[in-house]
Coordinates of C-alpha atoms in Angstrom, one line a residue:
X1 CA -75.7 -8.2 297.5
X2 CA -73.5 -6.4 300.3
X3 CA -73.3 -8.3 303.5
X4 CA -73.0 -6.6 307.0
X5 CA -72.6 -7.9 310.3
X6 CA -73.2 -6.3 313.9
X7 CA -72.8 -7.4 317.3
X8 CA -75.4 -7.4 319.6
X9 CA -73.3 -7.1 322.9
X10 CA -76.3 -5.9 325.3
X11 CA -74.6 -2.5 325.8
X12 CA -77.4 -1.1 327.7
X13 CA -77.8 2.8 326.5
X14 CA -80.7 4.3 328.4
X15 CA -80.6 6.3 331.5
X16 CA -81.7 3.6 334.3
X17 CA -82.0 1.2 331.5
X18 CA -85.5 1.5 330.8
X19 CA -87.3 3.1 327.9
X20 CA -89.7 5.1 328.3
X21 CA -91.5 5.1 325.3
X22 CA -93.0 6.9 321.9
X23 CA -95.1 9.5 322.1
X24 CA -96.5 13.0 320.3
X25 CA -97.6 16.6 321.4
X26 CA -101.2 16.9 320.9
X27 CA -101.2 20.3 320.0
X28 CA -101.8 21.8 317.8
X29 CA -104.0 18.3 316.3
X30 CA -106.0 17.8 319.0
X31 CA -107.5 21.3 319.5
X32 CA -108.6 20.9 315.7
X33 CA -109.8 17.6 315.6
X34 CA -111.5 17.3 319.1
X35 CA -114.8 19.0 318.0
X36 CA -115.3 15.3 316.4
X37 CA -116.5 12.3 318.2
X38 CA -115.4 10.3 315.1
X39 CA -111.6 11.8 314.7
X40 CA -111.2 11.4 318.6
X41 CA -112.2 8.2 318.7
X42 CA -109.9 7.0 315.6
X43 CA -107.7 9.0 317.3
X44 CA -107.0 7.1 320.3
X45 CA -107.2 3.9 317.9
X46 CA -104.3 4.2 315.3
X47 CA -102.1 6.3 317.3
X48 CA -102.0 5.2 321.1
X49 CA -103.8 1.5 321.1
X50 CA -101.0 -1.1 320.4
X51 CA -103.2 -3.9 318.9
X52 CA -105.0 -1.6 316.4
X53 CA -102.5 1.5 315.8
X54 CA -99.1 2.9 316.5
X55 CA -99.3 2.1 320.5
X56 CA -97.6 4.9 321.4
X57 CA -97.9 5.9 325.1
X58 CA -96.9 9.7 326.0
X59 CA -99.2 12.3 325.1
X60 CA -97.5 15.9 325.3
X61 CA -100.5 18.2 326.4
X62 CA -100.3 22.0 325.9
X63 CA -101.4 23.9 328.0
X64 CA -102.7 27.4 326.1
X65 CA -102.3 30.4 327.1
X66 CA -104.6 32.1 325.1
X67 CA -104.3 35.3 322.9
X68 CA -105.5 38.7 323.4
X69 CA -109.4 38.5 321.8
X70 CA -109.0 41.3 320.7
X71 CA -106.1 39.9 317.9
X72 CA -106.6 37.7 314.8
X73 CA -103.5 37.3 313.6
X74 CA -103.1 33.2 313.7
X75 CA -103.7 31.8 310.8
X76 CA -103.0 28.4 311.2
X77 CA -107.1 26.6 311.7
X78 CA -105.2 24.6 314.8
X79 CA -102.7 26.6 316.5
X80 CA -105.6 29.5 318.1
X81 CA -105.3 27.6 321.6
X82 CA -107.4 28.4 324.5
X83 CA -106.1 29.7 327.4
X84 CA -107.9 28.8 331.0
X85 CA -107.7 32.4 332.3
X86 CA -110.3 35.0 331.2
X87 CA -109.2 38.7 331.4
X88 CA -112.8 41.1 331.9
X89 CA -111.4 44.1 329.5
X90 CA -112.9 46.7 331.6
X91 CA -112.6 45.2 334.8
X92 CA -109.1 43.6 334.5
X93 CA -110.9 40.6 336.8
X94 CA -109.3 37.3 336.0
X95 CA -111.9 34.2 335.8
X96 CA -110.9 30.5 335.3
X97 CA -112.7 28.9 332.2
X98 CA -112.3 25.4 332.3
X99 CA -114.0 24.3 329.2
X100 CA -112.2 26.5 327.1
X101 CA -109.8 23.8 325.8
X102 CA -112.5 21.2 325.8
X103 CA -111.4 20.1 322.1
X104 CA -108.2 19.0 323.1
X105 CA -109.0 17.7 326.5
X106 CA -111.4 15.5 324.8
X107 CA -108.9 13.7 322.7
X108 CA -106.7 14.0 325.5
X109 CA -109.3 11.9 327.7
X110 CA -109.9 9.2 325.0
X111 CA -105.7 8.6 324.1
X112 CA -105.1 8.6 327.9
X113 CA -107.9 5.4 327.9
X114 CA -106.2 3.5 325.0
X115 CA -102.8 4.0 326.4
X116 CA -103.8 1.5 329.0
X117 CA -101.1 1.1 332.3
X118 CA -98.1 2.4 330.0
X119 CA -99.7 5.9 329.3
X120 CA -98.0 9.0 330.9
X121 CA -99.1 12.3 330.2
X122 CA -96.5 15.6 330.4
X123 CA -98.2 19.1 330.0
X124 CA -96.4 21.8 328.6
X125 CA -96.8 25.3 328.0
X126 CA -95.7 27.6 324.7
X127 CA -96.3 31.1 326.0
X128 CA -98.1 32.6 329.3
X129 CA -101.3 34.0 328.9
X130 CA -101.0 37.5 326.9
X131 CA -101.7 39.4 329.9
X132 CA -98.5 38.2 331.7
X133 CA -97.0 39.0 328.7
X134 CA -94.3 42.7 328.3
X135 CA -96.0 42.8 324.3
X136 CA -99.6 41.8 325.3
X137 CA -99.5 39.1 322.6
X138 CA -98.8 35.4 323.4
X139 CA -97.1 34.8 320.0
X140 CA -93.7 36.6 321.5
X141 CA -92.1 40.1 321.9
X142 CA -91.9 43.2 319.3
X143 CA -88.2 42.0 319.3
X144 CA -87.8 38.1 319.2
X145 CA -84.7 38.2 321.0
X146 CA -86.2 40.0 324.0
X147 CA -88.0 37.9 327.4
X148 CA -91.3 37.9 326.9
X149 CA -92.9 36.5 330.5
X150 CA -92.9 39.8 332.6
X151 CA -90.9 40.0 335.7
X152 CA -93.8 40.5 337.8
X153 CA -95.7 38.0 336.5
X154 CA -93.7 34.7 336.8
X155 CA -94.7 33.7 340.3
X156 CA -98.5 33.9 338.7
X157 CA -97.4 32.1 335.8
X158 CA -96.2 29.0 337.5
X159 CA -99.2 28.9 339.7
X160 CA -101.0 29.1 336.3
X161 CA -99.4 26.4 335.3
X162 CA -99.7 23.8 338.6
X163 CA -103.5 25.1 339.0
X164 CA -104.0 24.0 335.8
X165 CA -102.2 20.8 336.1
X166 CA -104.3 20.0 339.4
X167 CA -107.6 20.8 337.7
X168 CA -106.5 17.7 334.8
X169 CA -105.8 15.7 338.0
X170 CA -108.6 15.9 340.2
X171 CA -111.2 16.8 337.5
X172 CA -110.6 14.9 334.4
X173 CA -108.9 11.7 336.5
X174 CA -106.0 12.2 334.1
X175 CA -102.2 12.0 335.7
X176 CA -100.0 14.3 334.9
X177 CA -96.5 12.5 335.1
X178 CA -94.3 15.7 334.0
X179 CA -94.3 19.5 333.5
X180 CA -92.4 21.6 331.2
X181 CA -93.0 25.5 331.6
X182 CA -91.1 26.2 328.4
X183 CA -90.8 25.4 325.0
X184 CA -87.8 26.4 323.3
X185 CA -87.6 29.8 325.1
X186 CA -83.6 30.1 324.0
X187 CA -84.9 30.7 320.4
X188 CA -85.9 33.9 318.4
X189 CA -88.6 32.4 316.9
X190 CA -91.6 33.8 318.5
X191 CA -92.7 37.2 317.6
X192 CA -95.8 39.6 318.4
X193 CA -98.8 39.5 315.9
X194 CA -96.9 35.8 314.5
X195 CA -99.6 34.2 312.1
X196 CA -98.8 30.8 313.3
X197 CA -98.9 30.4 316.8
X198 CA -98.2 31.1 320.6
X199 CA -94.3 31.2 321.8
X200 CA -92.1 33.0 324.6
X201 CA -88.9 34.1 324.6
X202 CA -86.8 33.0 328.2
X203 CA -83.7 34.1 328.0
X204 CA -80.9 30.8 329.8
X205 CA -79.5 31.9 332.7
X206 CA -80.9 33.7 335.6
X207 CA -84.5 34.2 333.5
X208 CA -85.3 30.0 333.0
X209 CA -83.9 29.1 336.0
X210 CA -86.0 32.1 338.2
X211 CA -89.6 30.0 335.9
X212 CA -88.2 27.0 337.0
X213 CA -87.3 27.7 340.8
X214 CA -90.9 29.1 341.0
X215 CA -92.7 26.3 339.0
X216 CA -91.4 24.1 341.4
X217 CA -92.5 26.4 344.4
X218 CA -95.9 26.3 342.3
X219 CA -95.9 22.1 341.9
X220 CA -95.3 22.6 346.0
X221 CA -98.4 24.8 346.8
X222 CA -100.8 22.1 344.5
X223 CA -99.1 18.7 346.3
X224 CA -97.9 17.9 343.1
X225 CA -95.7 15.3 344.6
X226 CA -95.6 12.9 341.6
X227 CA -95.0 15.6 339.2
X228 CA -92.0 15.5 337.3
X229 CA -90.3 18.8 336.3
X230 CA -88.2 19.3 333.3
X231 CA -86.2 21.7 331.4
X232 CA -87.0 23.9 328.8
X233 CA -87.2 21.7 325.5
X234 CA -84.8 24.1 323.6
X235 CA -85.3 24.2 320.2
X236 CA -82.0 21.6 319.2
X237 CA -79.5 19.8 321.3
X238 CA -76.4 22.6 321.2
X239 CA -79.0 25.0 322.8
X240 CA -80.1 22.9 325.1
X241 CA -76.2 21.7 326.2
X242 CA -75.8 26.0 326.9
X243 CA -79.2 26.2 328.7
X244 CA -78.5 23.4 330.7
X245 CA -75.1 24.9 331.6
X246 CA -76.6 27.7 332.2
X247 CA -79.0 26.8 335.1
X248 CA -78.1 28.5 338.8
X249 CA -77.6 25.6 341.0
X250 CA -80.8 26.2 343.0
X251 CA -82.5 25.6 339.7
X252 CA -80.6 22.3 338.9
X253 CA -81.7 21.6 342.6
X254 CA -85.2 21.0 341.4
X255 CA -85.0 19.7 337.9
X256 CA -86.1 16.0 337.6
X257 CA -85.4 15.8 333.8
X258 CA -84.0 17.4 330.6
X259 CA -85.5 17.1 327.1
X260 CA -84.3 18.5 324.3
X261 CA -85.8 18.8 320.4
X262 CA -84.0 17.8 317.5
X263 CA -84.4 20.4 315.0
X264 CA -81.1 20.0 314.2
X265 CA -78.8 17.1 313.6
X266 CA -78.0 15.8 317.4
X267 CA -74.9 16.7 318.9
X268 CA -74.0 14.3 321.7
X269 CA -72.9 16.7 324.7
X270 CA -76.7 17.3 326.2
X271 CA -76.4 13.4 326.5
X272 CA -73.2 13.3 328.0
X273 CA -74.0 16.2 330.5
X274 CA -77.4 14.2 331.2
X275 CA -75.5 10.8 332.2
X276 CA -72.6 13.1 334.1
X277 CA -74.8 14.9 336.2
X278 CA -77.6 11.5 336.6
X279 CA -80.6 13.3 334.9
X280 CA -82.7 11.5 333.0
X281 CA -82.6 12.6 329.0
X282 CA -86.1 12.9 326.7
X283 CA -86.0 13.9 323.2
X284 CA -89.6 14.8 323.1
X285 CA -90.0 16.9 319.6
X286 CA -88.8 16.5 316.0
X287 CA -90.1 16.2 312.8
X288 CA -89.3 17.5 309.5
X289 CA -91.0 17.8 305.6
X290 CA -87.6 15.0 304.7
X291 CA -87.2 12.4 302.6
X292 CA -84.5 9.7 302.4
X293 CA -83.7 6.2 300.9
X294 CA -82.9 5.9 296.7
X295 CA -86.0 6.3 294.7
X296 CA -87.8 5.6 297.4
X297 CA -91.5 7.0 296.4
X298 CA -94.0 7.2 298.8
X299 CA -91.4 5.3 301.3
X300 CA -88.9 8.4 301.2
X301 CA -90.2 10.1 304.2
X302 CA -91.1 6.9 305.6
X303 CA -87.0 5.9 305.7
X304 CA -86.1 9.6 306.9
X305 CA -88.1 8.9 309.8
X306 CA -86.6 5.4 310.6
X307 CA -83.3 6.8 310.1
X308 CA -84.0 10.2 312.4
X309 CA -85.3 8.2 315.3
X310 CA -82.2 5.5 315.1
X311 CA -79.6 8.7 314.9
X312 CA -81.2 10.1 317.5
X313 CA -81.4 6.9 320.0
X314 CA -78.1 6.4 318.8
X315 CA -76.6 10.1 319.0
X316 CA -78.0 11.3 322.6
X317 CA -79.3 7.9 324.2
X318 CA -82.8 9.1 325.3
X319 CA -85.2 7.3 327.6
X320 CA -87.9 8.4 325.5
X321 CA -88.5 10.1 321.7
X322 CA -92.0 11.9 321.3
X323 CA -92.7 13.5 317.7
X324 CA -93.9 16.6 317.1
X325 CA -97.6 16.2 315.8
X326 CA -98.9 12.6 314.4
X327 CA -101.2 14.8 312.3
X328 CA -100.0 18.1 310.9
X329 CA -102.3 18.8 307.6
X330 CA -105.8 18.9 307.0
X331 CA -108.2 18.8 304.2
X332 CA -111.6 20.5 304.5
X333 CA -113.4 22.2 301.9
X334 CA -114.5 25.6 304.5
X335 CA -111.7 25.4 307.1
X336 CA -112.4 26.6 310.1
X337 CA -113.1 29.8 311.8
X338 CA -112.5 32.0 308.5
X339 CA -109.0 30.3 308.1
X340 CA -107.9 28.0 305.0
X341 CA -106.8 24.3 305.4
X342 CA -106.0 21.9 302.3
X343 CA -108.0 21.6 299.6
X344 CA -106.8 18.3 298.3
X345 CA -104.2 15.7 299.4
X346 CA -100.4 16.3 299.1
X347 CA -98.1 14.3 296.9
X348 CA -97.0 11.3 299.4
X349 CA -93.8 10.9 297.7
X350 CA -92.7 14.3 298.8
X351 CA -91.6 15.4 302.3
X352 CA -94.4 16.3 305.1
X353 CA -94.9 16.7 308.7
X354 CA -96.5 14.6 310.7
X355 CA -97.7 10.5 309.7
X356 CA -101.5 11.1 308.7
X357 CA -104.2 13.6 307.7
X358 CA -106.8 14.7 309.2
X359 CA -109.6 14.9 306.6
X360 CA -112.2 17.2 308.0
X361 CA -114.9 17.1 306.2
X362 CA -115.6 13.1 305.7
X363 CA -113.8 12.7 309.6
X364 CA -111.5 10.0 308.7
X365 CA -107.4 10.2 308.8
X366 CA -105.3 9.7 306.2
X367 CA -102.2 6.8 306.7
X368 CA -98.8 7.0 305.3
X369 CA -95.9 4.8 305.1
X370 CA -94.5 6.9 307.5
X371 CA -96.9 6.6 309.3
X372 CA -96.2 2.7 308.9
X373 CA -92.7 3.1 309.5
X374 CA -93.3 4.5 313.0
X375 CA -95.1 1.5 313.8
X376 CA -92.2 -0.7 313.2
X377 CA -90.5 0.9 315.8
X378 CA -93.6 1.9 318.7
X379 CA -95.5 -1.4 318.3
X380 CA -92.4 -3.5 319.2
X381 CA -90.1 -1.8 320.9
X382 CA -92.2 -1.2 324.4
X383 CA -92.1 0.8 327.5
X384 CA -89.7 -1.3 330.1
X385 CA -87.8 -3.0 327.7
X386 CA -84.1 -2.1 327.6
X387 CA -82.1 -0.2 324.4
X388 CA -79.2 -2.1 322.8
X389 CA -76.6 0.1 320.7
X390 CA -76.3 -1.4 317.5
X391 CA -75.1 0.4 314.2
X392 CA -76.3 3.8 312.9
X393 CA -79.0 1.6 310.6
X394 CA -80.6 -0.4 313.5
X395 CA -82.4 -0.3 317.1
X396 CA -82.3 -3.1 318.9
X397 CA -84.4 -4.1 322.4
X398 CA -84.1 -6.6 324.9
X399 CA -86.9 -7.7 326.8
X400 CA -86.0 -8.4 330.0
X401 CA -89.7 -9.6 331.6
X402 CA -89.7 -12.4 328.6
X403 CA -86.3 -12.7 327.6
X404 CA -87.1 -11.3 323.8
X405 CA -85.3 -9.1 321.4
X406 CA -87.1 -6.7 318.7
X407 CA -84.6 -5.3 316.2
X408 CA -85.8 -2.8 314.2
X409 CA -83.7 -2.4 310.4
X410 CA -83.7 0.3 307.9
X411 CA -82.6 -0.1 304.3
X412 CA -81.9 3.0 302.6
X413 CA -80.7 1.4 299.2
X414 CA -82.8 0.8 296.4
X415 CA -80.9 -2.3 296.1
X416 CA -81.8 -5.2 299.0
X417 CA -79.4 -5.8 301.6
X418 CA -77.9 -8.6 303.0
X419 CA -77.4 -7.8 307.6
X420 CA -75.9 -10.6 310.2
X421 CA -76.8 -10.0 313.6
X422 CA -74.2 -11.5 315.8
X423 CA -75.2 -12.5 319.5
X424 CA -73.1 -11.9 322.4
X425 CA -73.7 -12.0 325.9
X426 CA -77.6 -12.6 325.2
X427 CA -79.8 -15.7 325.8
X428 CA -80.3 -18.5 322.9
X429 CA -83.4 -17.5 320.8
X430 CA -85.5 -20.4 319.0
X431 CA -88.2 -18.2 317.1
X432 CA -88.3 -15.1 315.3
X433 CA -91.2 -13.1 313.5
X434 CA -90.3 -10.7 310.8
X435 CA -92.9 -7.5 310.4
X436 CA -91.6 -5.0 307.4
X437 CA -93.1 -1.7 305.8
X438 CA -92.1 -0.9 302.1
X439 CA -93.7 0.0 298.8
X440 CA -96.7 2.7 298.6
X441 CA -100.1 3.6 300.5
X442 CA -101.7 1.5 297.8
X443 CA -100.0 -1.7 297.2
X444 CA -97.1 -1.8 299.0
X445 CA -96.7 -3.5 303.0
X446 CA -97.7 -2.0 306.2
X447 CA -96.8 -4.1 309.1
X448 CA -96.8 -7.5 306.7
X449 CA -95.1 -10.6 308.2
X450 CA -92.5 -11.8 305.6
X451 CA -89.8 -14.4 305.7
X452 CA -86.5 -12.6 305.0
X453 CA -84.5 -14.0 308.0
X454 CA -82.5 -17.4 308.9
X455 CA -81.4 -17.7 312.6
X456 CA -78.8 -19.7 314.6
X457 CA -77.2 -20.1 317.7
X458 CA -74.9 -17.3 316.6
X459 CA -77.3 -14.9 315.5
X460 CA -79.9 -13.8 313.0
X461 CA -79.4 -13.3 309.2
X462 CA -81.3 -11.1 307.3
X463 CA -81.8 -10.0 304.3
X464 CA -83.6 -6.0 304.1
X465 CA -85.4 -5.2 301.0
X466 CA -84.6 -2.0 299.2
X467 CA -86.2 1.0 300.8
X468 CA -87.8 -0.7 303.9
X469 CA -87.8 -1.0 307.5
X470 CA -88.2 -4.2 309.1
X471 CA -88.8 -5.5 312.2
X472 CA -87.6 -8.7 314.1
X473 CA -89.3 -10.0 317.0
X474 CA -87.3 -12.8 318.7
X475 CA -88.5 -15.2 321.4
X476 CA -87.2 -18.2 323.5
X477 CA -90.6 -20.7 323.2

C-alpha cells in the first residue's frame, strides 16, 4: 500500500477567505418538476436541507425569456421556459405575466425555505425575450457567431431583468443576492430554431460591457442596493480571462463579481486576474457525462465529480462552485407537452449529467453515488468556513467559529491507499469522524461512518479505500 503525506499549512485560498458555498441552477429541473407538490417538496429535502440531503445553499434561478408561440422547435420536456413579458401579436402591447414561470418559482420558494440563514439566491438570464431579439427567436441568431440582443433593445432588456428581480423580492419574499444578465454570450452555441434551449450571443468588448453598464443603471432604477452584479458566466475559464480583459473600464466600474464555467479543464489566469484586480471569483456551472477512478462501477462518475470539484478549488480558488443541474434526466412513460423523456433508467456505471432522476410518473428522484459523492463535499465543508490548499486529491476546511477541520479525500485507485495529513500552524485536534461513499446504489456506502483513520498530535493517518471519497471531520472536544 502506497503512503502519501501532505501538509496542512492553513494557506487560506479564497477570496476574503470565506466560502461561499455549493449550489446548482434550477433550470432547466425546476421548470419540469415544479408542476409536483411531491418532487418539490423532495426537492428542497435531498438537495438543499443539510440534515436530510446534500445541504447545498445557492440556487441559480433563470430567468426565461420566453420563445416566440408561434415556434416549437425545443425539444427538450424542460428547457421550454416561460418568459414574464407577453407580446399581443396584433397589437404589439407588452403585458407582464407573472405566473408564467410558476413551476420553477415553486421549487424555487420551497429550496429557498430549507436553505435556512445560509441560502442565497442569484437570477440569471439565457437569452432576452424573442422580441428583443435581431432573429425573433430566443434560442440565438441565423449565424451563431452574430449578437443576438438588438441594439435598441438593451436598455429594455436590463429593466426586464431588475423588474423581474424586484417582483421575486417584494412578491415572493425571496432575496435575490446576485444578477448575471448573461450566460456564456462569448460562445457560438446558440442558434435560431435550436431544439434544445434559449441562448444569446454577446459579443466581449463594447457589446457585454454596454448590458452590463445598463443592467446596473436598471439594478439603480429598482433600489436594488443589495444586488450583486456579475459577469457573463462564459462558457470556460480562457473565455472568460478574454471577456474579462475585454470589459471598458466603466463596465469594470460596476461589476461586483466574476464567474466563470468549467466546460473545460481550468486554466488559472481568470483566478489570477480575479485576486489582481480584488473581485471576488464563482465557478457557478460544470458538469459532464465523465467517469473516473479504476474499475470503478457505479462509483466512476461519482470519483469524476470529486476530482472535478477538488481541480477546480484547486486550479482557480473560487469562493463558491455551483453545478449545472442536480437533476438532468427524466423517466416518464408520456413525457410532456408532446416531447419524449426516458423510458427506463440509464446504466449508473456509465457517465451522466446531473446526481439524480427525476422519475415522473411515480414522483420520486432517483440517487446516485454521485449524487453521494457530492454530499461528502457540501454537507461538511460549510458556508463561512475557510479553504485550505492541500494536494490535487484533497479539500481541506478550517472552521474558524469552532476551531474544526473537514478534509474531504478521493481515491481513484482500485487499490486502497494509504494518506498522512501533516499539521502545521493549526490547533491540536482530539476527535475525528470519518464519513466515506464507495461501492454501488445498491449495496455499497452513502455517507457511512467508518474507522479508516488514526490521529496524533502531528496529524491524521488515513487509509482511503479503492474508489471512494471520504470525509474527515475533526474537532477539539
Amino acid at each position: 500500500m502506497t503512503k502519501t503525506t501532505v501538509s496542512l499549512k492553513n494557506r487560506i485560498i479564497t477570496g476574503d477567505g470565506c466560502f461561499k458555498g455549493w449550489g446548482t441552477s434550477l433550470c432547466w429541473w425546476a421548470n419540469r418538476v415544479g408542476g409536483s407538490e411531491r418532487l418539490t417538496k423532495a426537492a428542497a429535502e435531498l438537495f438543499f436541507c443539510r440534515e436530510k440531503g446534500l445541504g447545498l445553499n445557492i440556487m441559480r434561478y433563470n430567468i426565461g425569456g420566453g420563445d416566440d408561440p408561434s415556434h416549437g422547435h425545443i425539444q427538450r420536456t424542460d428547457s421550454m421556459m416561460p418568459g414574464f413579458l407577453e407580446k399581443d401579436v396584433a397589437t404589439g402591447e407588452l403585458k407582464w405575466s407573472y405566473e408564467a414561470d410558476k413551476r420553477q418559482l415553486d421549487v424555487l420558494q420551497a429550496c429557498y425555505r430549507a436553505s435556512g440563514e445560509d441560502a442565497y439566491v442569484e437570477a440569471f438570464s439565457n437569452s432576452p425575450p424573442y422580441f428583443m431579439t435581431v432573429s425573433g427567436c430566443s434560442s440565438g441568431h441565423r449565424n451563431p457567431n452574430c449578437n443576438n440582443l438588438r441594439r435598441d433593445s438593451v436598455e429594455a432588456f436590463a429593466d426586464y431583468l431588475a423588474h423581474v428581480t424586484d417582483y421575486i423580492q417584494r412578491e415572493k419574499g425571496i432575496k435575490i443576492s446576485s444578477l448575471a444578465p448573461m450566460n456564456e454570450p462569448y460562445s457560438n452555441y446558440w442558434y435560431k430554431n435550436s431544439p434544445k434551449q434559449e441562448g444569446c450571443h454577446v459579443s466581449p468588448g463594447k457589446r457585454q460591457s454596454e448590458l452590463l453598464v445598463a443592467a446596473k443603471r436598471a439594478m439603480r432604477k429598482y433600489s436594488l442596493d443589495t444586488t450583486a452584479l456579475t459577469t457573463s458566466d462564459e462558457t470556460n475559464t480562457r473565455r472568460a480571462a478574454k471577456a474579462f480583459s475585454a470589459l471598458t473600464p466603466e463596465a469594470l466600474s460596476v461589476i461586483d463579481r466574476v464567474s466563470t464555467h468549467t466546460y473545460e479543464r481550468a486554466t488559472p489566469k481568470i483566478g489570477e486576474l480575479c485576486r489582481r484586480t480584488g473581485i471576488d471569483l464563482w465557478m457557478t456551472e460544470t458538469d459532464w457525462s465523465s467517469v473516473s477512478g479504476e474499475n470503478a462501477g457505479e462509483m466512476g462518475p461519482a470519483v469524476w465529480l470529486a476530482e472535478k470539484i477538488i481541480e477546480d478549488m484547486y486550479v482557480l480558488k473560487p469562493s463558491a462552485w455551483v453545478i449545472w443541474q442536480i437533476v438532468a434526466s427524466y423517466i416518464s412513460k408520456d413525457g410532456y407537452l408532446g416531447r419524449r423523456d426516458m423510458d427506463s433508467m440509464f446504466d449508473l456505471k456509465k457517465g451522466y449529467w446531473g446526481c439524480a432522476v427525476a422519475e415522473m410518473d411515480s414522483e420520486e428522484y432517483i440517487l446516485t453515488q454521485k449524487y453521494y459523492a457530492f454530499g461528502q463535499f457540501s454537507r461538511y465543508i460549510r458556508p463561512g468556513m475557510r479553504i485550505i490548499l492541500t494536494d490535487k486529491r484533497s479539500l481541506c476546511a478550517y472552521d474558524e467559529r469552532n476551531d474544526g477541520l473537514v478534509i474531504v479525500a478521493v481515491n481513484p485507485k482500485a487499490a486502497a491507499e494509504e494518506k498522512e495529513f501533516a499539521f502545521e500552524n493549526l490547533p491540536a485536534f482530539s476527535s475525528v469522524k470519518a464519513i466515506r461513499t464507495s461501492g454501488d446504489i445498491s449495496t455499497g456506502e452513502h455517507w457511512a461512518e467508518v474507522s479508516c483513520h488514526t490521529l496524533s498530535e502531528k496529524g491524521l493517518t488515513v487509509t482511503l479505500s479503492g474508489n471512494s471519497v471520504t470525509t474527515f471531520i475533526l474537532t477539539k472536544g
